[in-house]
Short mmCIF file of C-alpha atoms and ligand atoms in Angstrom, two decimals:
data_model
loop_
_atom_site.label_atom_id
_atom_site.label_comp_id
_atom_site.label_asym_id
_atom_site.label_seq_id
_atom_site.Cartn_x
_atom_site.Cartn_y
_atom_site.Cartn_z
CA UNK A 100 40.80 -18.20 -6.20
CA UNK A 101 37.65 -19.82 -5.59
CA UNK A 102 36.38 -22.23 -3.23
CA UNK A 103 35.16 -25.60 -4.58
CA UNK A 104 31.68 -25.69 -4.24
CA UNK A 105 31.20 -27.77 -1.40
CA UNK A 106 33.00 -26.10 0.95
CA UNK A 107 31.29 -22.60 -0.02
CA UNK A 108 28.07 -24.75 0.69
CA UNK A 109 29.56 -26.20 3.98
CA UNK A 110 30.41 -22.05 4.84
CA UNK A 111 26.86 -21.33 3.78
CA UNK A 112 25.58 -24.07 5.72
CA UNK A 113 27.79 -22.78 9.46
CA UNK A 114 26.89 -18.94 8.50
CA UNK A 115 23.40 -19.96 9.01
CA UNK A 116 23.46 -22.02 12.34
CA UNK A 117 26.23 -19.52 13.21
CA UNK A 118 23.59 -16.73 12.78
CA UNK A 119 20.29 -19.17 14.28
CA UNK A 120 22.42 -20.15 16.95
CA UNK A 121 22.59 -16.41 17.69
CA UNK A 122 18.92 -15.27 17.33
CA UNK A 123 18.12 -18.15 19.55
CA UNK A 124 20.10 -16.37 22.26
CA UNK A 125 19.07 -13.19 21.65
CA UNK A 126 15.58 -14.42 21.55
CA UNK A 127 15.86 -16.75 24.45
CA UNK A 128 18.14 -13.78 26.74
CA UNK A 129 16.26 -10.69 25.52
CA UNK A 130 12.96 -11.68 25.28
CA UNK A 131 12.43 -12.57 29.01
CA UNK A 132 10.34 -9.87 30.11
CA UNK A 133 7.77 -12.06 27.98
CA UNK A 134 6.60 -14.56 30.78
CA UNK A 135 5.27 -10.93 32.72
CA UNK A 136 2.27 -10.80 29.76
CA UNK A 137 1.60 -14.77 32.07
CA UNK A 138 -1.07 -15.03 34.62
CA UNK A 139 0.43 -13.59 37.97
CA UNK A 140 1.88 -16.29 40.40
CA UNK A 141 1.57 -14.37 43.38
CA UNK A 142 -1.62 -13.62 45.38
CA UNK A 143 -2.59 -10.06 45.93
CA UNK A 144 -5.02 -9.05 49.16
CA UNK A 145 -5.61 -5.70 49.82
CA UNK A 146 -6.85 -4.93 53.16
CA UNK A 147 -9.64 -2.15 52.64
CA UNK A 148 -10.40 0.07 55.79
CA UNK A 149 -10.92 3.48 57.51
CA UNK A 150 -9.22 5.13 59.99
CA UNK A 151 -8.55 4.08 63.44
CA UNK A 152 -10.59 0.62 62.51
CA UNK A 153 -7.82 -2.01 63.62
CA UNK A 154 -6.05 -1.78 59.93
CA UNK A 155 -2.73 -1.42 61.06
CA UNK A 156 -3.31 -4.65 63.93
CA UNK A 157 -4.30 -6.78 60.50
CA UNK A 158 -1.89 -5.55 58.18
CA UNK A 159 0.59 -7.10 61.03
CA UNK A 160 -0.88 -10.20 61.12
CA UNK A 161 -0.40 -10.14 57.59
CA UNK A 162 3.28 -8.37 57.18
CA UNK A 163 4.96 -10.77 59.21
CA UNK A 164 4.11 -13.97 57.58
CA UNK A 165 6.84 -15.38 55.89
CA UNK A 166 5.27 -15.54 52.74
CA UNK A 167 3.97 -12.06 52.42
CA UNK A 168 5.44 -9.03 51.41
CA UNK A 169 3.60 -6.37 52.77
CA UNK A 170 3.45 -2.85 52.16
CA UNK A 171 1.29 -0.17 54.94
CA UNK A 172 -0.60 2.55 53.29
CA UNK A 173 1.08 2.96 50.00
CA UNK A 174 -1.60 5.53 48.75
CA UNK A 175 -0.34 8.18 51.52
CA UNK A 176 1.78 9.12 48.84
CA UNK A 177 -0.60 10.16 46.59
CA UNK A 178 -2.55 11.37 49.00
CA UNK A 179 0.36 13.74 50.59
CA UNK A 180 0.91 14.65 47.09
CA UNK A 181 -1.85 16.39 46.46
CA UNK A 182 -3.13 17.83 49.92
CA UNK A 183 -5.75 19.95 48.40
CA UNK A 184 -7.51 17.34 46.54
CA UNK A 185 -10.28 15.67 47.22
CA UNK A 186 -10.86 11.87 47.63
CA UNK A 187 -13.14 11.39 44.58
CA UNK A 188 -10.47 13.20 42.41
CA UNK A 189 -7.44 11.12 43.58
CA UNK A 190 -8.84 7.43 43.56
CA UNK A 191 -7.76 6.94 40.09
CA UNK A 192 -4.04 7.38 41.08
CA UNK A 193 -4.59 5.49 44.10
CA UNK A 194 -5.97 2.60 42.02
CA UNK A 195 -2.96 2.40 39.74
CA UNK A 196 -0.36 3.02 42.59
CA UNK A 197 -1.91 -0.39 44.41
CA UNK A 198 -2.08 -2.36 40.65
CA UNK A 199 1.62 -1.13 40.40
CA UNK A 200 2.96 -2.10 43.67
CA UNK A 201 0.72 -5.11 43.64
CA UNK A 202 3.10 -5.84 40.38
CA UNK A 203 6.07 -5.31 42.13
CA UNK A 204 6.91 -2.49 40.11
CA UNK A 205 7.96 0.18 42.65
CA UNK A 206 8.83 3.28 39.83
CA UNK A 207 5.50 4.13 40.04
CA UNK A 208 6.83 6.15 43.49
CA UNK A 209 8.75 8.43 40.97
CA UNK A 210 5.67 10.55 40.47
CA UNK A 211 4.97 11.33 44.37
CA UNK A 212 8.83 11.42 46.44
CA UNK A 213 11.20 13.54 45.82
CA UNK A 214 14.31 13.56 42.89
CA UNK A 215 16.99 11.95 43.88
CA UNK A 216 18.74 9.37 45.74
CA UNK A 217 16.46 6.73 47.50
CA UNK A 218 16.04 4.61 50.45
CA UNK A 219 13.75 1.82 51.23
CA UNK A 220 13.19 4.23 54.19
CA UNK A 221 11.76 7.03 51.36
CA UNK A 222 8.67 4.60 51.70
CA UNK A 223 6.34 5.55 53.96
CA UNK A 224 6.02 3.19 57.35
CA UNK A 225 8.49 1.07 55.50
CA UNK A 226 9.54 -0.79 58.56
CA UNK A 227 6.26 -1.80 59.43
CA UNK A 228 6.68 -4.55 56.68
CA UNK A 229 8.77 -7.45 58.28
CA UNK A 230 9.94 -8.15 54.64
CA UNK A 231 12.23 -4.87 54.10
CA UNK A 232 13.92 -6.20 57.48
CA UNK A 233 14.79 -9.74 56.22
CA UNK A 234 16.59 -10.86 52.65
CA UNK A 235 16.65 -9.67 50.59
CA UNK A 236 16.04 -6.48 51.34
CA UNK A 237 18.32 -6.44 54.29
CA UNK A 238 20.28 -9.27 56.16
CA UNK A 239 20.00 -7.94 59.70
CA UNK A 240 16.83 -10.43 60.79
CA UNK A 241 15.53 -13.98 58.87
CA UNK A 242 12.26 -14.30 57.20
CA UNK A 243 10.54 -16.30 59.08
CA UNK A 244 11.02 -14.89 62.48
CA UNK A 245 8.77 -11.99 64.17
CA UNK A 246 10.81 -8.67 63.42
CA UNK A 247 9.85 -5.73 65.31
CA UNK A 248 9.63 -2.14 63.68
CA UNK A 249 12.12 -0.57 66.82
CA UNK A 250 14.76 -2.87 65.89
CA UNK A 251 14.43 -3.32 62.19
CA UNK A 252 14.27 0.75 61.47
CA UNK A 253 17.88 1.29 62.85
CA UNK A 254 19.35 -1.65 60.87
CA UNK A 255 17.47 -1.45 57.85
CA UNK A 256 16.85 1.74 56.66
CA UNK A 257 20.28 2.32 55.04
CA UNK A 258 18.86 0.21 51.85
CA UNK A 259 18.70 1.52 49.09
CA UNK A 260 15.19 1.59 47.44
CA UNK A 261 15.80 -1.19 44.42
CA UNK A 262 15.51 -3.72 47.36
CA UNK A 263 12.24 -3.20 47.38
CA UNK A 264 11.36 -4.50 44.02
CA UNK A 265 13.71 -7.15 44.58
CA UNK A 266 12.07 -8.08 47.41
CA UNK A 267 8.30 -8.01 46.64
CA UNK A 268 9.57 -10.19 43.44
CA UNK A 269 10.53 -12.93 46.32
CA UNK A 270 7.19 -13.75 47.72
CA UNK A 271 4.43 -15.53 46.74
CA UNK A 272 1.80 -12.67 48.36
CA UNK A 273 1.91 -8.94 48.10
CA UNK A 274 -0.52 -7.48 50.80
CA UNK A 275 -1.59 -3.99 50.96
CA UNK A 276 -3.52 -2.08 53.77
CA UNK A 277 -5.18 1.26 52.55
CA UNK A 278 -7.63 3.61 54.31
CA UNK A 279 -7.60 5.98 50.94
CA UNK A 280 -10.75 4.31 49.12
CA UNK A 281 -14.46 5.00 49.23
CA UNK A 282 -16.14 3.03 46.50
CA UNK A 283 -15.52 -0.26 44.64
CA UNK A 284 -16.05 1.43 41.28
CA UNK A 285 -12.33 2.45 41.15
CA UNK A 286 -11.08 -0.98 42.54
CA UNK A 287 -13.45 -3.14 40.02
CA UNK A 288 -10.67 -3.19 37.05
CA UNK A 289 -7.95 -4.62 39.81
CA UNK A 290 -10.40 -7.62 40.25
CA UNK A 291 -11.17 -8.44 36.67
CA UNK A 292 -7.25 -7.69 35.78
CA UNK A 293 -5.90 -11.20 34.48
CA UNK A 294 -2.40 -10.01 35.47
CA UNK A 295 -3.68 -9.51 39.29
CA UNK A 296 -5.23 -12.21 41.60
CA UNK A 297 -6.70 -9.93 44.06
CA UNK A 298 -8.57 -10.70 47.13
CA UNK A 299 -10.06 -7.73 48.86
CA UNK A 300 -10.45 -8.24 53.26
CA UNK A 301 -12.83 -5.31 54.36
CA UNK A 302 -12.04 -4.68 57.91
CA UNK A 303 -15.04 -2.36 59.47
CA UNK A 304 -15.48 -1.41 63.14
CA UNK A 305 -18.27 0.15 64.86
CA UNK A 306 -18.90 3.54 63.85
CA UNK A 307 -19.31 4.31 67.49
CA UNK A 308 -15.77 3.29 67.86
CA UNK A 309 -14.21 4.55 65.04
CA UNK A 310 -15.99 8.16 65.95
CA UNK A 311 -13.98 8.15 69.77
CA UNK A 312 -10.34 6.77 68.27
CA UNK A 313 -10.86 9.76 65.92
CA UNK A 314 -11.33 11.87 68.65
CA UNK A 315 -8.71 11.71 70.33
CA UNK A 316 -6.41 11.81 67.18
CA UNK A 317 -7.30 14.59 65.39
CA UNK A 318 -4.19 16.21 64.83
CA UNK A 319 -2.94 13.66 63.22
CA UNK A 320 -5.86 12.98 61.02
CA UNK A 321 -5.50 16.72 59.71
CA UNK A 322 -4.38 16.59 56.46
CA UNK A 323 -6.69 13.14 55.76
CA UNK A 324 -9.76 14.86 57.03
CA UNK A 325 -9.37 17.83 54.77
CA UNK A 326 -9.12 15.47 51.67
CA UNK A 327 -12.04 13.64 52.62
CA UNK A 328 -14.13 16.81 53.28
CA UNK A 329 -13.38 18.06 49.84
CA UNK A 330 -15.37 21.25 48.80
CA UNK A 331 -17.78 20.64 51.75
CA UNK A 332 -14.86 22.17 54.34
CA UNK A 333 -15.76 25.53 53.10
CA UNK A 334 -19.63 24.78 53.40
CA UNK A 335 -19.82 22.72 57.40
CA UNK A 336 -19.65 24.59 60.92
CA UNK A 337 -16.71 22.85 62.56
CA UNK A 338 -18.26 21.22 64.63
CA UNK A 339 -20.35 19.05 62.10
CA UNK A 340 -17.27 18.01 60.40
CA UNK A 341 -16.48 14.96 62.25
CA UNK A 342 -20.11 14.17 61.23
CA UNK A 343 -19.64 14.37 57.45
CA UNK A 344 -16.44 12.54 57.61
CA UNK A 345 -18.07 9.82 58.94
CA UNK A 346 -21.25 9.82 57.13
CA UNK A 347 -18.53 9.29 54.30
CA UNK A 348 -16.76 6.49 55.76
CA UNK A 349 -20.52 4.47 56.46
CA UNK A 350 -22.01 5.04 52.97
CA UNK A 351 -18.57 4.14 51.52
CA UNK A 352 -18.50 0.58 53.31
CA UNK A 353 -22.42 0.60 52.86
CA UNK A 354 -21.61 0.96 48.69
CA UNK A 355 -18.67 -2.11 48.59
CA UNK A 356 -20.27 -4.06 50.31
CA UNK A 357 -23.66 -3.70 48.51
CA UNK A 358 -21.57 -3.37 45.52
CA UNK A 359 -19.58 -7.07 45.71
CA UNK A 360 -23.28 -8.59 46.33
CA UNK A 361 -23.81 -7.21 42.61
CA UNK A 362 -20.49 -9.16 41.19
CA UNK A 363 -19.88 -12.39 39.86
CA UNK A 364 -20.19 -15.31 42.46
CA UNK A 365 -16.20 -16.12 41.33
CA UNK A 366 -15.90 -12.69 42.37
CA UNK A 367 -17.80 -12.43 45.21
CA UNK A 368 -15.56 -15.48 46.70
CA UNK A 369 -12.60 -12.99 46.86
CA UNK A 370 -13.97 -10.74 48.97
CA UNK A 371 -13.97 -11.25 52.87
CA UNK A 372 -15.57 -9.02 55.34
CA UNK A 373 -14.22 -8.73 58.86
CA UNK A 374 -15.17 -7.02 61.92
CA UNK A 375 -12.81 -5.89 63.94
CA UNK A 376 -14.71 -6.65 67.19
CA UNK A 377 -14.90 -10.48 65.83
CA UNK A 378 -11.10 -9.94 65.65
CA UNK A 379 -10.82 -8.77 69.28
CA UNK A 380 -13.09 -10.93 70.45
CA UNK A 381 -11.31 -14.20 69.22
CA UNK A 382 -7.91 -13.13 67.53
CA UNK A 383 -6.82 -17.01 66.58
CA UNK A 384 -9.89 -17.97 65.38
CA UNK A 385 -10.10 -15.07 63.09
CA UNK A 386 -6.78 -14.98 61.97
CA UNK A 387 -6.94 -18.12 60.66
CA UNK A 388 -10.00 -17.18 58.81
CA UNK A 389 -8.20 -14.45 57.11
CA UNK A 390 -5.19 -16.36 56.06
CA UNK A 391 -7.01 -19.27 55.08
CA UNK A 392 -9.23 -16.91 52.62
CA UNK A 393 -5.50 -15.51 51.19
CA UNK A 394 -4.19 -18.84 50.93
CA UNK A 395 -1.63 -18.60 53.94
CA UNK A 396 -0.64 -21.53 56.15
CA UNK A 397 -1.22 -20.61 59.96
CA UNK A 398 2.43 -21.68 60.93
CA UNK A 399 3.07 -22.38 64.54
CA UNK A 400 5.01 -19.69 65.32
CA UNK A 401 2.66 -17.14 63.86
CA UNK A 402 -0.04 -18.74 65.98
CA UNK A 403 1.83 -18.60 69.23
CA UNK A 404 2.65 -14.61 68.71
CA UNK A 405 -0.63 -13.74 67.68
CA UNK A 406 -1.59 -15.37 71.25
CA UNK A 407 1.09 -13.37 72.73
CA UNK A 408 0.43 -9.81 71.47
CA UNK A 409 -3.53 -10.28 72.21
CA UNK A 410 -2.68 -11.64 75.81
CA UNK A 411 -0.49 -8.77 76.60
CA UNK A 412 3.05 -11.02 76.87
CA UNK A 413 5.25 -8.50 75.27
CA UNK A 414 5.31 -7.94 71.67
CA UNK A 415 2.63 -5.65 71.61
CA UNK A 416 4.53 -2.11 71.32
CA UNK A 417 2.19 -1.24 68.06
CA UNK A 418 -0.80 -3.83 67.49
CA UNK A 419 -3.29 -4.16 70.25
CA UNK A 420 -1.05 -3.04 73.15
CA UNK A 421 -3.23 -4.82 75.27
CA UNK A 422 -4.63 -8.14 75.89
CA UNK A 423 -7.78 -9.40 75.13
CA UNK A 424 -9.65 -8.28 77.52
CA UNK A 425 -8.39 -4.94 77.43
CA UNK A 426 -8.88 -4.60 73.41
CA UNK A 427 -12.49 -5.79 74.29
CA UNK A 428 -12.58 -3.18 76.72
CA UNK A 429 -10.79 -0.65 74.31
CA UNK A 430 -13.59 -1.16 71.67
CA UNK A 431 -16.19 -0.47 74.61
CA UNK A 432 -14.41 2.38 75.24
CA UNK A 433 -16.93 4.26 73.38
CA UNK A 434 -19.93 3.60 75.53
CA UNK A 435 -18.69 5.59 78.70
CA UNK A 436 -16.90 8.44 77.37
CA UNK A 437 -19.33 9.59 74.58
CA UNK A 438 -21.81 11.49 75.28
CA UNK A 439 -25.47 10.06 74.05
CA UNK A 440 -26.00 13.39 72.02
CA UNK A 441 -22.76 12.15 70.47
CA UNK A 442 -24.11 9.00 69.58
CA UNK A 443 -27.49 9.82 68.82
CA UNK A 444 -26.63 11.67 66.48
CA UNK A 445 -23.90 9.24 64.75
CA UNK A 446 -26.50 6.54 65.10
CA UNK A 447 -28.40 9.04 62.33
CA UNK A 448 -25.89 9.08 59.73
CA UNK A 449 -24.23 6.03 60.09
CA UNK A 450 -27.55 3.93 60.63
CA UNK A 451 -27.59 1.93 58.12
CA UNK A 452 -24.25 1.16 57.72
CA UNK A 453 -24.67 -0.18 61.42
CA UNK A 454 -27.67 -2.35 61.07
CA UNK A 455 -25.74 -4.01 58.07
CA UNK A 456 -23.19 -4.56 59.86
CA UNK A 457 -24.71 -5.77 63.03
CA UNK A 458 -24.44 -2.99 65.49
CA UNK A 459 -26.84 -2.59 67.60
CA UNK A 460 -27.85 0.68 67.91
CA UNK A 461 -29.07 2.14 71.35
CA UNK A 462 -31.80 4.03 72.37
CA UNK A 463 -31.37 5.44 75.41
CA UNK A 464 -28.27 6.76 78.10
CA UNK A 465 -28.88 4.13 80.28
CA UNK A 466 -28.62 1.51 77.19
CA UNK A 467 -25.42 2.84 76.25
CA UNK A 468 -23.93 2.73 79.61
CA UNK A 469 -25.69 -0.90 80.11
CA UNK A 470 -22.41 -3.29 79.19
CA UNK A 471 -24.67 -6.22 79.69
CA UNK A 472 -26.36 -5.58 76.57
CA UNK A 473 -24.36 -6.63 73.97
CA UNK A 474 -24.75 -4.43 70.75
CA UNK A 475 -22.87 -7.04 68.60
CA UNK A 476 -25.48 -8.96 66.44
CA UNK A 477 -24.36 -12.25 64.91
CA UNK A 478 -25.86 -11.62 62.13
CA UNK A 479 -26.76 -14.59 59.20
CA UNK A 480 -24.05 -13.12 57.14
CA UNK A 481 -21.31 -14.00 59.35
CA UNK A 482 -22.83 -17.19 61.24
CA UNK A 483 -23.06 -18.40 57.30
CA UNK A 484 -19.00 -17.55 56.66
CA UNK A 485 -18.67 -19.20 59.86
CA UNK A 486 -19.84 -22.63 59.08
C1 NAG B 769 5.61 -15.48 73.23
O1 NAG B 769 5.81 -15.12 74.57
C2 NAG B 769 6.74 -15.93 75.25
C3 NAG B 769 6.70 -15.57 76.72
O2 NAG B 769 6.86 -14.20 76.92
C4 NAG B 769 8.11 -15.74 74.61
O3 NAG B 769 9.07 -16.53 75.24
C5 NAG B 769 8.04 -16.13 73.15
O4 NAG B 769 9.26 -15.84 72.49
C6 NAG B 769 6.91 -15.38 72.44
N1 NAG B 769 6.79 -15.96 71.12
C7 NAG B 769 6.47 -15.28 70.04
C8 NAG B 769 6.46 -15.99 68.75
O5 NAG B 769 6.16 -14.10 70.07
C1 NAG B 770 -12.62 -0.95 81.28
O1 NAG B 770 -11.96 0.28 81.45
C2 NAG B 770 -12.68 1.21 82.25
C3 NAG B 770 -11.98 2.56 82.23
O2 NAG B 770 -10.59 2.41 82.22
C4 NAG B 770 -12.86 0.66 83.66
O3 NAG B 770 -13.58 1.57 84.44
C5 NAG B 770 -13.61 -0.67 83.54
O4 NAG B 770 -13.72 -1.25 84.83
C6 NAG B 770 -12.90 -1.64 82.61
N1 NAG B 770 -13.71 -2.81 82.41
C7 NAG B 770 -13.24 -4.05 82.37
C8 NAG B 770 -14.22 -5.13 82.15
O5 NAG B 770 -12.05 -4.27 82.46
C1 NAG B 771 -28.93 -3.95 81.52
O1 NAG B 771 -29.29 -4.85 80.50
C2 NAG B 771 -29.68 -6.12 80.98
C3 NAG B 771 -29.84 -7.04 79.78
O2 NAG B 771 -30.84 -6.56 78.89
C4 NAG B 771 -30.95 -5.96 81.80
O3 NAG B 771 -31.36 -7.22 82.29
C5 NAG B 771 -30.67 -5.01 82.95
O4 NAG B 771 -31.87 -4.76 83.67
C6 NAG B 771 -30.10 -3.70 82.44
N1 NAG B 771 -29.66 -2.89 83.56
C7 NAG B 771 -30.03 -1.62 83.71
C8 NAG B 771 -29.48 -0.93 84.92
O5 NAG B 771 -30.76 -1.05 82.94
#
């Protein structure tokens, strides 16, 4: 029996939207991972520091805005990975970790924690970011409220670690404070990459400064310091250490920032350099100069804690502990405790990176101790990015 020829053409005819009406799905359902190859909606900053320089204060600032997901130190990974590495040899992993996470795409972690079942809390200082303590990573706090890291951690840290995709996907900023990068060379393809829309806030402190904190936290700086030193552990007395170290840290911020000079004006506009005795000296002021630079409204709330934590009201268990005076005094600290041989001979190796930067150097024991004379130049650079 045959069909008459109309209806075999009318068959033909619902075959094919049967079978379009299918590939149209498929396309439509399967094909979504299309719109990633798009120019990235979110903004990416990555707060670029040292040691003991205030990082962890302005990743706060940053980590609790409502908008921002923010991850602390993502690179200590790597770094922790590979203990008897040296910095040069792991920046290349470092860089694609950050162009990962900045992505959202957490699997990159695979290569540095261990097999097995994760938590959010496999992350290191993962309660430090206000957004794995709010939806939807976890529904113990809201997003837009000031969550502290003592009671997020005991709430939180059951999660397991697919929230933290999940999460980073939900915000329209991804910022990331590292202390695990010396020279812009490695960071260049991030800022070029179409997919990424990175703006890069160097936070420096005086070397002076910087040289005390580390002082007096040396044990924990251990494993860091021995990374950093590279082959030259084997070749420096002890005591000169400390001295290389930072002679790496200064011609490191000496390079990027010599380096951005060298980019692309459109480039050159992403980059913001902060210092963190400006912070300390006027928190609001500078606060809103970072967030305006990242694109962040300076909500009211945000305002009135920032006030808080740098006036000592509470709030301050883990940014500047103190008020504003006190932080002032904190990042004077240097000038009566270390020894002018101490200084002097920082002031050698870090020199340039000072006068740059607008640190005064001093001369003299009795110009050290001197707290009338300010060593803080405003220097045209930052009376220009003030205006
Ligand atoms: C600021 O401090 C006041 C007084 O201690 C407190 O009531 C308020 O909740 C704090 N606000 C923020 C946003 O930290
Ligand atoms: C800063 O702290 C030092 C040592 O604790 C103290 O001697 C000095 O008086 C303080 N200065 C101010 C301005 O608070
Ligand atoms: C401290 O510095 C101020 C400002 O330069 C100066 O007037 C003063 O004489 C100095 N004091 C001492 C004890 O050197």
């Amino acid at each position: 029996m045959t069909f008459p020829k109309k209806a075999r053409l009318l068959l033909l005819l619902l075959f094919q939207i049967v079978i379009f009406t299918l590939f149209f799905y498929m396309y439509s359902h399967s094909v979504s991972p299309l719109p990633r190859k798009e120019l990235s909606k979110q903004t990416h900053v990555l707060v670029l520091s040292s040691w003991r320089s205030g990082s962890s204060f302005v990743g706060q600032l940053f980590g609790q805005h409502p908008d921002v997901f923010y991850l602390m130190e993502p690179a200590w990974h790597v770094w922790m990975s590979f203990r008897d590495s040296t910095a040069q040899r792991l920046h290349m992993a470092v860089r694609d970790l950050i162009r990962s996470v900045f992505l959202c795409d957490m699997s990159v972690f695979d290569a540095y924690m261990k097999p097995g079942p994760r938590r959010q809390s496999s992350l290191f200082q993962w309660d430090d970011s206000r957004a794995l303590c709010s939806p939807p990573a976890c529904n113990a706090f809201p997003r837009n409220k000031i969550i502290l890291q003592a009671q997020c951690k005991p709430l939180c840290f059951r999660q397991p670690f697919e929230v933290v995709d999940k999460a980073c996907h939900s915000y329209s900023h991804v910022v990331l404070k590292e202390v695990r990068f010396f020279d812009l060379n490695s960071l260049y393809p991030l800022l070029t990459d179409p997919s990424l829309k990175l703006h890069i806030v160097h936070l420096v402190r005086d070397p002076r400064a910087v040289f005390r904190s580390r002082e007096r936290t040396e044990g924990e700086l251990m494993i860091d310091n021995h990374i950093v030193l590279g082959q030259s552990r084997y070749k420096l007395k002890r005591e000169d250490q400390p001295y290389h170290i930072m002679q790496v840290i200064c011609q490191s911020q000496l390079e990027i920032y010599k380096a951005i000079q060298s980019l692309p004006k459109a480039l050159q506009q992403r980059y913001l350099l902060m210092r963190y005795e400006d912070l300390a000296r006027d928190p609001l002021t500078q606060t809103s100069r970072m967030y305006e630079f990242a694109g962040l409204k300076f909500f009211p709330h945000l305002q009135t804690w920032v006030h808080n934590i740098t006036r000592g009201k509470g709030m301050g268990q883990h940014a500047f502990h103190t008020n504003a005076r006190n932080a002032l005094n904190v990042s004077h600290a240097w000038r009566w405790t270390l020894p002018f041989e101490k200084v002097s001979r920082l002031q050698k190796v870090c020199g340039d990176t000072m006068n740059l930067l607008g640190y005064r150097q001093v001369s003299s024991k009795q110009e050290q101790r001197n707290l009338s004379l300010d060593l803080l130049s405003t220097w045209t650079m930052f009376e220009q990015n003030y205006s």
